mmCIF file with all atom_site columns, C-alpha atoms and ligand atoms in Angstrom:
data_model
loop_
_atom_site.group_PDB
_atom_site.id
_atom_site.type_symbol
_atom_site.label_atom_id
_atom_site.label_alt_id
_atom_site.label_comp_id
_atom_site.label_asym_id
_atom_site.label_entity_id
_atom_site.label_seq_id
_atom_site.pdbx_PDB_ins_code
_atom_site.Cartn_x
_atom_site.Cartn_y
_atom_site.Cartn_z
_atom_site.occupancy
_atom_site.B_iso_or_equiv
_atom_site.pdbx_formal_charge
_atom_site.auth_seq_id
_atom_site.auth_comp_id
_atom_site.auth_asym_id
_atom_site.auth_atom_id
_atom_site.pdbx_PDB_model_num
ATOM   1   C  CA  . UNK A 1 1   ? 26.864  -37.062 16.115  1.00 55.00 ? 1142 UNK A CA  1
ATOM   2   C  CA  . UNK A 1 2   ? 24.937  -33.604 17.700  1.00 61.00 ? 1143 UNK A CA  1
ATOM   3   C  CA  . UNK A 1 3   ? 27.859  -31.560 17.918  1.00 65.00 ? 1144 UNK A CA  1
ATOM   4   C  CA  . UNK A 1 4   ? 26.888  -28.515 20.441  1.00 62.00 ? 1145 UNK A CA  1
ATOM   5   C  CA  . UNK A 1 5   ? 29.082  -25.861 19.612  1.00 67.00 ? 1146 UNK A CA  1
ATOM   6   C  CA  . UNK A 1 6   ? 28.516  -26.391 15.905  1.00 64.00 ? 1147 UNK A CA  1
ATOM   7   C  CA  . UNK A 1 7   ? 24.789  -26.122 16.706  1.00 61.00 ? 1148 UNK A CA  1
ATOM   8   C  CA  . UNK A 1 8   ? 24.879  -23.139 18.583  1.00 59.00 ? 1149 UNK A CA  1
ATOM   9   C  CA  . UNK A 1 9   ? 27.599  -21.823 15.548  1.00 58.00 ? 1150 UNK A CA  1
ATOM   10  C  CA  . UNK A 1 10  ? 24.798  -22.790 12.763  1.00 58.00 ? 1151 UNK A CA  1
ATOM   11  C  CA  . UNK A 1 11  ? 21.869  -21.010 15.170  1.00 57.00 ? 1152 UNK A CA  1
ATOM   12  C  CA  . UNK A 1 12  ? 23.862  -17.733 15.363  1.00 54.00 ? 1153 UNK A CA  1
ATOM   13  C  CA  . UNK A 1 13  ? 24.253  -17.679 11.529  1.00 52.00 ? 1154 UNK A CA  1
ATOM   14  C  CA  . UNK A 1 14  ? 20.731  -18.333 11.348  1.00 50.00 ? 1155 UNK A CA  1
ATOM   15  C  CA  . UNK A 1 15  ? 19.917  -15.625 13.142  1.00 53.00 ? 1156 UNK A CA  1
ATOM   16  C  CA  . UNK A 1 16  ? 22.051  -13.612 11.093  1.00 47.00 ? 1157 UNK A CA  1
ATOM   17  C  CA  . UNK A 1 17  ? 20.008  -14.972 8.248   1.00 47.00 ? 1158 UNK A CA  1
ATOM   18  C  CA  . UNK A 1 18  ? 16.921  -13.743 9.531   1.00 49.00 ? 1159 UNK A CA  1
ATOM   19  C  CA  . UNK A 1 19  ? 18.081  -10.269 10.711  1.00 49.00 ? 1160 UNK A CA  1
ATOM   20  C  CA  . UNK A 1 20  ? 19.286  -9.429  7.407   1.00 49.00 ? 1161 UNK A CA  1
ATOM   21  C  CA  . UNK A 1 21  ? 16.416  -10.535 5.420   1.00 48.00 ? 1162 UNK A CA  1
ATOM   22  C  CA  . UNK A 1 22  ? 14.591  -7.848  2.862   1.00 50.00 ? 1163 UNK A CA  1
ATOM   23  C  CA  . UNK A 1 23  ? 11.184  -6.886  4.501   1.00 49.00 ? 1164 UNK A CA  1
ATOM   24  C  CA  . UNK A 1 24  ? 9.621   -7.099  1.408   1.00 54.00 ? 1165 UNK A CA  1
ATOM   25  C  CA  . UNK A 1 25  ? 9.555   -10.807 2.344   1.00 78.00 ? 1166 UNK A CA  1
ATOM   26  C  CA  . UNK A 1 26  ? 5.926   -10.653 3.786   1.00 88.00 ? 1167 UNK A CA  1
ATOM   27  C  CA  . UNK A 1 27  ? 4.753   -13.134 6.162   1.00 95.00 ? 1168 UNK A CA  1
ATOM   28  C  CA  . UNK A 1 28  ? 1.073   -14.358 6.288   1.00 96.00 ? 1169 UNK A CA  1
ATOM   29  C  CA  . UNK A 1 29  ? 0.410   -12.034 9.097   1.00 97.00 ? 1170 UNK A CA  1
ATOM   30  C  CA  . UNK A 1 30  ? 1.738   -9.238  7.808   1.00 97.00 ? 1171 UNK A CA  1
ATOM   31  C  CA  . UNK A 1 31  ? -0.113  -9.506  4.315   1.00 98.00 ? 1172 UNK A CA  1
ATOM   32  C  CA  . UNK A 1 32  ? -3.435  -9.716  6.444   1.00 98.00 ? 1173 UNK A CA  1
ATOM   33  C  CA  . UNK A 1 33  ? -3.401  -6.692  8.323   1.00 98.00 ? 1174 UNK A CA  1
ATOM   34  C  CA  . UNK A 1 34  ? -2.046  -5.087  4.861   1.00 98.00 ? 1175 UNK A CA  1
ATOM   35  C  CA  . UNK A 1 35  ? -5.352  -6.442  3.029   1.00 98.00 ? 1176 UNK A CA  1
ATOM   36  C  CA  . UNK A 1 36  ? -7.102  -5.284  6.521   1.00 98.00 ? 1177 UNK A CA  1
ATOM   37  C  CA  . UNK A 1 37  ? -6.187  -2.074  6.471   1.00 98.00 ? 1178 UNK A CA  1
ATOM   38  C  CA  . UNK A 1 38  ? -6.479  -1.616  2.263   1.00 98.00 ? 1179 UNK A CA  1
ATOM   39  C  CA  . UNK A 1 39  ? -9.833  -3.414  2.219   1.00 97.00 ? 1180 UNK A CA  1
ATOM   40  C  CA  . UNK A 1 40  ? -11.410 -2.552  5.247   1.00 96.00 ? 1181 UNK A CA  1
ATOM   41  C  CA  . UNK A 1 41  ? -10.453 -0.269  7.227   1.00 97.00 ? 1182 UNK A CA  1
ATOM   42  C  CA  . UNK A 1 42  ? -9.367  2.508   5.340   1.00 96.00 ? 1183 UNK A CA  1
ATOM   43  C  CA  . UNK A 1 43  ? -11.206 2.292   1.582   1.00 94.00 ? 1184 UNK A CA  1
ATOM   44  C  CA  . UNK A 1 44  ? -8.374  2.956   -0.122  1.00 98.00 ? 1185 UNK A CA  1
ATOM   45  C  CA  . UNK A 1 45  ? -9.597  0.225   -2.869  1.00 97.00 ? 1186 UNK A CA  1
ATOM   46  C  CA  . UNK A 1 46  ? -13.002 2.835   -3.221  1.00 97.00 ? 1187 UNK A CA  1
ATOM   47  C  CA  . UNK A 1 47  ? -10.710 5.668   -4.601  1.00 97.00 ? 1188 UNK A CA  1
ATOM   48  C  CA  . UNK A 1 48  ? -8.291  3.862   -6.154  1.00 98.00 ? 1189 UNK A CA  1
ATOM   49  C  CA  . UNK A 1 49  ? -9.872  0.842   -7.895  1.00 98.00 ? 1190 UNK A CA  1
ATOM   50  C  CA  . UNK A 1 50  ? -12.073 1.313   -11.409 1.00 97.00 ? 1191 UNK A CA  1
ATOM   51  C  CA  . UNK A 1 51  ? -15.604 0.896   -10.703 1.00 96.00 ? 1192 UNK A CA  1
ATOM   52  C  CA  . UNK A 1 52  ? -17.545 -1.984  -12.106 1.00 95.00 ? 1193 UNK A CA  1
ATOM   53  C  CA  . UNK A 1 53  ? -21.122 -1.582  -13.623 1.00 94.00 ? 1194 UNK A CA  1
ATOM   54  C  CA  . UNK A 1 54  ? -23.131 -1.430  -10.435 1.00 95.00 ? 1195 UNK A CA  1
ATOM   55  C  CA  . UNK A 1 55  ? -20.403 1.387   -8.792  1.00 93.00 ? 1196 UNK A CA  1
ATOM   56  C  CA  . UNK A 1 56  ? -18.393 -1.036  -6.467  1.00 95.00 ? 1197 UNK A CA  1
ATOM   57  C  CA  . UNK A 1 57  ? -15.291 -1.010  -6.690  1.00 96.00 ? 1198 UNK A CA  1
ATOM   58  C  CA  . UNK A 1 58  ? -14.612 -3.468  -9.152  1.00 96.00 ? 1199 UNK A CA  1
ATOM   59  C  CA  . UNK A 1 59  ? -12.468 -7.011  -6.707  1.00 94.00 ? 1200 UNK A CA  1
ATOM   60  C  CA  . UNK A 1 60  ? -10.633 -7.659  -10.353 1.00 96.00 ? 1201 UNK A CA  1
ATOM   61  C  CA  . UNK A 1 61  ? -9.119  -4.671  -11.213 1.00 97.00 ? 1202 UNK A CA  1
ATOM   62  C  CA  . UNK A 1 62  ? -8.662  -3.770  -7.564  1.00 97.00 ? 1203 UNK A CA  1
ATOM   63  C  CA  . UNK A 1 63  ? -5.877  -0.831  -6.410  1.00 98.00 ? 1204 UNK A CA  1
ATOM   64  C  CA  . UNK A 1 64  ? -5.213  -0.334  -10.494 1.00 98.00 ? 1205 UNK A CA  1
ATOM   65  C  CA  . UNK A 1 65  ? -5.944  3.402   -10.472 1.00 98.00 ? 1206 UNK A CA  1
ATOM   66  C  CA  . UNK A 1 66  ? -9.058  5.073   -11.225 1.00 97.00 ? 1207 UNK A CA  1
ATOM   67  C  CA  . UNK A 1 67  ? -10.432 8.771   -11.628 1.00 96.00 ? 1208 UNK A CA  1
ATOM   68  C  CA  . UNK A 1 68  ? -12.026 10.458  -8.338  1.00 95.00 ? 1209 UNK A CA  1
ATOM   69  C  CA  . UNK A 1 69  ? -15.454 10.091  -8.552  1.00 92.00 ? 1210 UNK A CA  1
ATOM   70  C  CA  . UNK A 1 70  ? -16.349 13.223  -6.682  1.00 93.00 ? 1211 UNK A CA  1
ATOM   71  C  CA  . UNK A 1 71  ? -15.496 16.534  -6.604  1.00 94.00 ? 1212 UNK A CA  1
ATOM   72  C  CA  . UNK A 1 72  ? -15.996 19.142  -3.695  1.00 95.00 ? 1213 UNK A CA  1
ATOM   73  C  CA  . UNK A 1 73  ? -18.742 21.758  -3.382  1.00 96.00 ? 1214 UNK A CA  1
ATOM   74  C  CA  . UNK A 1 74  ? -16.455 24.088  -1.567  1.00 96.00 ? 1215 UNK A CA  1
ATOM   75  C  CA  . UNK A 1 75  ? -13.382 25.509  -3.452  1.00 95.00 ? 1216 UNK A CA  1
ATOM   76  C  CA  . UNK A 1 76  ? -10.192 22.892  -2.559  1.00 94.00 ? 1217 UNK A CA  1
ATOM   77  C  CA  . UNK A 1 77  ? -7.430  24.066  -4.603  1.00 92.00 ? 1218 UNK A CA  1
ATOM   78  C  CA  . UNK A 1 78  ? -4.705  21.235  -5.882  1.00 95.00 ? 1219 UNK A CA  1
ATOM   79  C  CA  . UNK A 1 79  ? -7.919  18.705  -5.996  1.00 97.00 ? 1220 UNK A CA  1
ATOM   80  C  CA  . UNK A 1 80  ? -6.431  15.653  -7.599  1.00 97.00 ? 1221 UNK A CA  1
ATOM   81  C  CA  . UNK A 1 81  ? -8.135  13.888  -10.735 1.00 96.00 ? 1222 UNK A CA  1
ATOM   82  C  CA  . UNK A 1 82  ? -6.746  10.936  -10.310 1.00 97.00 ? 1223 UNK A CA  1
ATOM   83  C  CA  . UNK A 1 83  ? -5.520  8.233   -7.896  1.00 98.00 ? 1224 UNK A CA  1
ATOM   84  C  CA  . UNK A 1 84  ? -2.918  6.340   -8.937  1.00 98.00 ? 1225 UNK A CA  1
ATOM   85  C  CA  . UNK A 1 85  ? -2.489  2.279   -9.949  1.00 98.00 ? 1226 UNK A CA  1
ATOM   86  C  CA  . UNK A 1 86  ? -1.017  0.943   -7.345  1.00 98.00 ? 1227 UNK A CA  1
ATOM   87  C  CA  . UNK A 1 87  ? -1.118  -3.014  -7.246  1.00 98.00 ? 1228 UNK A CA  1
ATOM   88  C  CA  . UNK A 1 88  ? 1.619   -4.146  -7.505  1.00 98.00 ? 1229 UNK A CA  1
ATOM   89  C  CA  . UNK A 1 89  ? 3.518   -1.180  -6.653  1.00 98.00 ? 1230 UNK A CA  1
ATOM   90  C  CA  . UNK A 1 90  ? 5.048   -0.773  -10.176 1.00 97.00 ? 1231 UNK A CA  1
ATOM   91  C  CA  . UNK A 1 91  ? 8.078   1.712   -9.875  1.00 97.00 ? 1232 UNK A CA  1
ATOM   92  C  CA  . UNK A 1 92  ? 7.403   2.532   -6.649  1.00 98.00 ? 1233 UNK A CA  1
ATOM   93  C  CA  . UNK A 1 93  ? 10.221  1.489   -4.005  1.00 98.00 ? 1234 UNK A CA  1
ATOM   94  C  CA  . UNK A 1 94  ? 8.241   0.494   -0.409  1.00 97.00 ? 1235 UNK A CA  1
ATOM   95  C  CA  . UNK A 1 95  ? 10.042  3.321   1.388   1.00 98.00 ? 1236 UNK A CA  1
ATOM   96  C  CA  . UNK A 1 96  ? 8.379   5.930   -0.988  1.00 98.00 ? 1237 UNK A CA  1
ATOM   97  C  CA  . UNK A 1 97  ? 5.072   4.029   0.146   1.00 98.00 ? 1238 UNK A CA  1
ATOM   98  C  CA  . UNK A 1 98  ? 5.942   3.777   4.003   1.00 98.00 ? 1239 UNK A CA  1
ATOM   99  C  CA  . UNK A 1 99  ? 6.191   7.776   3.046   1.00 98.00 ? 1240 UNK A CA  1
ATOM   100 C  CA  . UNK A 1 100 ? 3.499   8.657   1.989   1.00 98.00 ? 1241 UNK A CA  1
ATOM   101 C  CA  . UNK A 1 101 ? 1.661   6.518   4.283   1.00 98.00 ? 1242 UNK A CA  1
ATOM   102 C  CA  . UNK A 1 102 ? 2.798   8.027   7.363   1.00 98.00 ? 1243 UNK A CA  1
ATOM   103 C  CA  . UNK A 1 103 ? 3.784   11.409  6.280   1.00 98.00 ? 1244 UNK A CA  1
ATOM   104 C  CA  . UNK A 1 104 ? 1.728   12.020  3.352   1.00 98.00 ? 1245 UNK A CA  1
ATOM   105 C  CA  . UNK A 1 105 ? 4.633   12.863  1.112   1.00 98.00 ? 1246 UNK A CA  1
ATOM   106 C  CA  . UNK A 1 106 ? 4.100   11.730  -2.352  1.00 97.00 ? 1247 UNK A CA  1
ATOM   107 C  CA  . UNK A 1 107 ? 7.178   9.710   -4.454  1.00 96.00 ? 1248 UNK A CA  1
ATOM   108 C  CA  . UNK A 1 108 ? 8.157   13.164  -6.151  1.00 94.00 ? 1249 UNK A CA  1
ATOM   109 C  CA  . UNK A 1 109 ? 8.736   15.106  -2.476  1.00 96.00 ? 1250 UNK A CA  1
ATOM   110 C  CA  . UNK A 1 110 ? 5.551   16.239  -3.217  1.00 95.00 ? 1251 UNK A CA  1
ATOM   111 C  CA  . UNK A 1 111 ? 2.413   16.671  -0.563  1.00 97.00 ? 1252 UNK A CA  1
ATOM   112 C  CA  . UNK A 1 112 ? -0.036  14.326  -1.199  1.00 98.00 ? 1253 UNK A CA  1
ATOM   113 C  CA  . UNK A 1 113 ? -3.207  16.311  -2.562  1.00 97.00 ? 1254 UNK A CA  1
ATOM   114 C  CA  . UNK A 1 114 ? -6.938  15.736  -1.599  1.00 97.00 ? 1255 UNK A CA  1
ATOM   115 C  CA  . UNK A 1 115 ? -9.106  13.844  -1.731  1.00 97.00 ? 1256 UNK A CA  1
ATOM   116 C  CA  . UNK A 1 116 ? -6.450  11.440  -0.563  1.00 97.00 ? 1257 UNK A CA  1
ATOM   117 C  CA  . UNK A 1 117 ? -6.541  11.764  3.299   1.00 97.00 ? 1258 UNK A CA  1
ATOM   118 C  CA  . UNK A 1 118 ? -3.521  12.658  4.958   1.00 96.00 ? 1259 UNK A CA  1
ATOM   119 C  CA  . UNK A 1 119 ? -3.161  9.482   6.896   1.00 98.00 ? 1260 UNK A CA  1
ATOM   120 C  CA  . UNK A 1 120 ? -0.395  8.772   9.799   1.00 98.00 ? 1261 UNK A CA  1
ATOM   121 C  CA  . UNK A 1 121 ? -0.258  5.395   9.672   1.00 98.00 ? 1262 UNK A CA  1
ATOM   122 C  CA  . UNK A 1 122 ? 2.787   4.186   11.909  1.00 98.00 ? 1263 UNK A CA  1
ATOM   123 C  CA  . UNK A 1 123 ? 5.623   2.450   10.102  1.00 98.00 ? 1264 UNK A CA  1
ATOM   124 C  CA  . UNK A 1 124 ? 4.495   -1.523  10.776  1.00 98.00 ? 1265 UNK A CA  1
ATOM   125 C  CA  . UNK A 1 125 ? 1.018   -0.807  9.380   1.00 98.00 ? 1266 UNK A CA  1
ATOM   126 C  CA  . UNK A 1 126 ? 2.507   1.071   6.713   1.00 98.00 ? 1267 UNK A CA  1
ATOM   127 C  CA  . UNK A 1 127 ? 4.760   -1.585  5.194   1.00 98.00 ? 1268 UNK A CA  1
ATOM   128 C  CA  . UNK A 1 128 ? 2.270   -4.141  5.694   1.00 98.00 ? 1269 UNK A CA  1
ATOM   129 C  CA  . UNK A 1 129 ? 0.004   -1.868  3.155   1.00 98.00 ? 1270 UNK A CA  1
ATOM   130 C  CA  . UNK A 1 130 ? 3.220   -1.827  0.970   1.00 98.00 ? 1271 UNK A CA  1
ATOM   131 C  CA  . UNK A 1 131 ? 3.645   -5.440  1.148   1.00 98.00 ? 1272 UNK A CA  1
ATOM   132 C  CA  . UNK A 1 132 ? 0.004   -6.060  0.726   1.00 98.00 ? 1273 UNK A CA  1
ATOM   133 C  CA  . UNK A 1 133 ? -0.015  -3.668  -2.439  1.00 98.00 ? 1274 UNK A CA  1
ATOM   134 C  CA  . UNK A 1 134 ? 2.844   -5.642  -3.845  1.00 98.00 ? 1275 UNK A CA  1
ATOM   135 C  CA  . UNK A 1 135 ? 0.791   -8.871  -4.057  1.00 98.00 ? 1276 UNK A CA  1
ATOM   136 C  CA  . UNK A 1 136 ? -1.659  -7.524  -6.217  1.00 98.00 ? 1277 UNK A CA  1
ATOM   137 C  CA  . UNK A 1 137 ? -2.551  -7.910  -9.745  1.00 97.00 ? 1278 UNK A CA  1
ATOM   138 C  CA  . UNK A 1 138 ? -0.762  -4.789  -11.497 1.00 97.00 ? 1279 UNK A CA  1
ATOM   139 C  CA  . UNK A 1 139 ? -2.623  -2.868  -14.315 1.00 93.00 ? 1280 UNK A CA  1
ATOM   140 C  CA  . UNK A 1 140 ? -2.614  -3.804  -17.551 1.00 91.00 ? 1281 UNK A CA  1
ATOM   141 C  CA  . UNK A 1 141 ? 0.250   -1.704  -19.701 1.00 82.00 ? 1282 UNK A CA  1
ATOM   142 C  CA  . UNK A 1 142 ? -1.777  1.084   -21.917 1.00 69.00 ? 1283 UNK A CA  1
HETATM 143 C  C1  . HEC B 2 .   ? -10.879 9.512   -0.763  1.00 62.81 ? 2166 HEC B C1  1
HETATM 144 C  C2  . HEC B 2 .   ? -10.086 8.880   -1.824  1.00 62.81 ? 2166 HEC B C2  1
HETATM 145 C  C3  . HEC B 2 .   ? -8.807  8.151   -1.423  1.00 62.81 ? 2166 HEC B C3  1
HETATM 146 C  C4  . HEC B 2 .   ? -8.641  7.239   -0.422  1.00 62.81 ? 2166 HEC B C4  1
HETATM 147 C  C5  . HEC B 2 .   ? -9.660  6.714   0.572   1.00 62.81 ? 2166 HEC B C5  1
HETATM 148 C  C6  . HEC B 2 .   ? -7.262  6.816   -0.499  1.00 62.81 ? 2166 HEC B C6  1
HETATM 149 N  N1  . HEC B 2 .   ? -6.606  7.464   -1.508  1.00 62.81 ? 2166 HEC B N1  1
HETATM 150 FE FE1 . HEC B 2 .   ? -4.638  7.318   -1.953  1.00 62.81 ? 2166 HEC B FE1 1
HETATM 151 N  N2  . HEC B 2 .   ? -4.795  8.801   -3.294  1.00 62.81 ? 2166 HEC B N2  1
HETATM 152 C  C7  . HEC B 2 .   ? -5.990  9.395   -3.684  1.00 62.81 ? 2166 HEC B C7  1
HETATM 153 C  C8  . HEC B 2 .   ? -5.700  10.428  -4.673  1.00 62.81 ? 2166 HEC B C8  1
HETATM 154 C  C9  . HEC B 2 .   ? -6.721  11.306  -5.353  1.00 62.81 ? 2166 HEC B C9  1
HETATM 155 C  C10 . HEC B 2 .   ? -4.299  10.440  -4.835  1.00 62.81 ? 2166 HEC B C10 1
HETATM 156 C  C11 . HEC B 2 .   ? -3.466  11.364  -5.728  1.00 62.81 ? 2166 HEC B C11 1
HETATM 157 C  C12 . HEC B 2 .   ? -2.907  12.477  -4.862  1.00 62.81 ? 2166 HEC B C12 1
HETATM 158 C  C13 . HEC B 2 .   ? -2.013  13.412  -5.626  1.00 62.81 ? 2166 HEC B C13 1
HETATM 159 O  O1  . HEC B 2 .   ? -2.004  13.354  -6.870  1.00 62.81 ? 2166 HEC B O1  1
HETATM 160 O  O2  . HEC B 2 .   ? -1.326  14.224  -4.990  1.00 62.81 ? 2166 HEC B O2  1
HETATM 161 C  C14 . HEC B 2 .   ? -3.769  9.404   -3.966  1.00 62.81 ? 2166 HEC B C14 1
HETATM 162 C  C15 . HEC B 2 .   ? -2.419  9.100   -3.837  1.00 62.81 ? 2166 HEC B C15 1
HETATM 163 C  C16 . HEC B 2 .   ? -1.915  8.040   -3.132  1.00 62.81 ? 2166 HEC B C16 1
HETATM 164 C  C17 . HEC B 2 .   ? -0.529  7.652   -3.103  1.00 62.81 ? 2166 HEC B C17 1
HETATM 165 C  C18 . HEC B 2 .   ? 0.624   8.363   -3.817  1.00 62.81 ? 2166 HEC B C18 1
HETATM 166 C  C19 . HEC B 2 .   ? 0.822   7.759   -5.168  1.00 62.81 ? 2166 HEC B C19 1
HETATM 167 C  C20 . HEC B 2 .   ? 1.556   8.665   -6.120  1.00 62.81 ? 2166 HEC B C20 1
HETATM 168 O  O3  . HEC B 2 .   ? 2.064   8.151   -7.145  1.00 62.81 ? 2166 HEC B O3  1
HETATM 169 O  O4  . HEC B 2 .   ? 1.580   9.887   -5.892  1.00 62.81 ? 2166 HEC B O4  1
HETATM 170 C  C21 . HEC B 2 .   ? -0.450  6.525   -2.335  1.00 62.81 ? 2166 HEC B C21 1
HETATM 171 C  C22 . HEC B 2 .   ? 0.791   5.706   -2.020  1.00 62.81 ? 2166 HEC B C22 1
HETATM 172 C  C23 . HEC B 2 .   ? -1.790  6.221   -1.879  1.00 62.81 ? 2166 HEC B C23 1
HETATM 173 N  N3  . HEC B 2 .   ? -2.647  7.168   -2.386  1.00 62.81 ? 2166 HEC B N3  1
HETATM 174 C  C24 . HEC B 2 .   ? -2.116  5.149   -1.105  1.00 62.81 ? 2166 HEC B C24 1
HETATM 175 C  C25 . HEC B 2 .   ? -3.360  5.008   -0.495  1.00 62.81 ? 2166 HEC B C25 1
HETATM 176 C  C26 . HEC B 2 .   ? -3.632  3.998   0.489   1.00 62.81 ? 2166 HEC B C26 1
HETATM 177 C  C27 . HEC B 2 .   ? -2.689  2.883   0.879   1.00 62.81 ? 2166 HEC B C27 1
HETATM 178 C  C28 . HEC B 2 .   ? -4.897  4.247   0.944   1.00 62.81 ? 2166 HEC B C28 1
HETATM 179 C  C29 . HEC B 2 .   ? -5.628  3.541   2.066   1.00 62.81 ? 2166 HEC B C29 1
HETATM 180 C  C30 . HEC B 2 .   ? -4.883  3.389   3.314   1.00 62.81 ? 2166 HEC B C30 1
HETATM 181 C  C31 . HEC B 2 .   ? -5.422  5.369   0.184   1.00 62.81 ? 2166 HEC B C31 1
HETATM 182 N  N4  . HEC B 2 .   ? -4.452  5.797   -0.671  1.00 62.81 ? 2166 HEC B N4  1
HETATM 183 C  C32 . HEC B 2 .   ? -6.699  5.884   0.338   1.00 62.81 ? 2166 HEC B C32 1
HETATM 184 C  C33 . HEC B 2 .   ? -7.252  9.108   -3.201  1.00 62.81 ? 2166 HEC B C33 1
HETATM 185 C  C34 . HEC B 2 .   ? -7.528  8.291   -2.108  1.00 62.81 ? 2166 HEC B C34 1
#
């Protein structure tokens, strides 16, 4: 029989439930506006994804880490080589991704070095990158 006080008991602990949840359990939503942002809005997959034969940024191997394919005219000093694998965000924790993201502090404490913009994303948009990230196919082990 629909017992109301036990109902109202089991919807408080579900609550409870839900408020301590890890955010690294992505909803639909959130994954979109990650993909958004990571595919389309912001290019990170054009500096950070090998390049296939025709110089797109090859969909397969996408976020795995690739070398910059320019360099500056002008004299930039600390110009990085290289931007890192991330799909799959292997041994990165998200809140070292949520900080570089919107304070453009790398994983060491380190500023992040051009060409990688300095972006200020706010902290939703960065953990839906972070969660989006996660999803994807991590390089291969060399
Ligand atoms: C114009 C090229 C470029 C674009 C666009 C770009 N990145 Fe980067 N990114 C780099 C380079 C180069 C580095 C390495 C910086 C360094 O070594 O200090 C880097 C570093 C990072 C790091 C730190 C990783 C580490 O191990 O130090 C993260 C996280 C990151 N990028 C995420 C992103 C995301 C997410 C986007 C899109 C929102 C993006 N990047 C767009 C070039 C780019």
């Amino acid at each position: 029989m629909f017992n109301p006080k036990k109902a109202a008991a089991a919807a408080v602990v579900g609550a409870c439930v839900l408020a301590v949840l890890p955010s690294h359990s992505a909803s639909k939503q959130q994954l979109e506006r990650g993909r958004y942002l990571v595919v389309r809005a912001s290019m990170c997959i054009d500096c950070h994804s090998p390049m296939d034969a025709k110089g797109n940024p090859d969909p397969a191997r996408a976020m795995q880490g690739a070398p910059t394919m320019f360099k500056p005219i002008v004299k930039v000093p600390a110009w990085a080589e290289t931007a890192p694998a991330l799909a799959g965000l292997v041994g990165y924790t998200d809140a070292q991704i949520v900080r570089a993201l919107t304070a453009g502090i790398g994983p060491t404490g380190n500023p992040l070095r051009p060409p990688m913009p300095p972006f200020r994303f706010d902290k939703a948009d960065a953990e839906a990158i972070a969660a989006y990230l996660r999803t994807l196919k991590p390089a291969p082990k060399r």
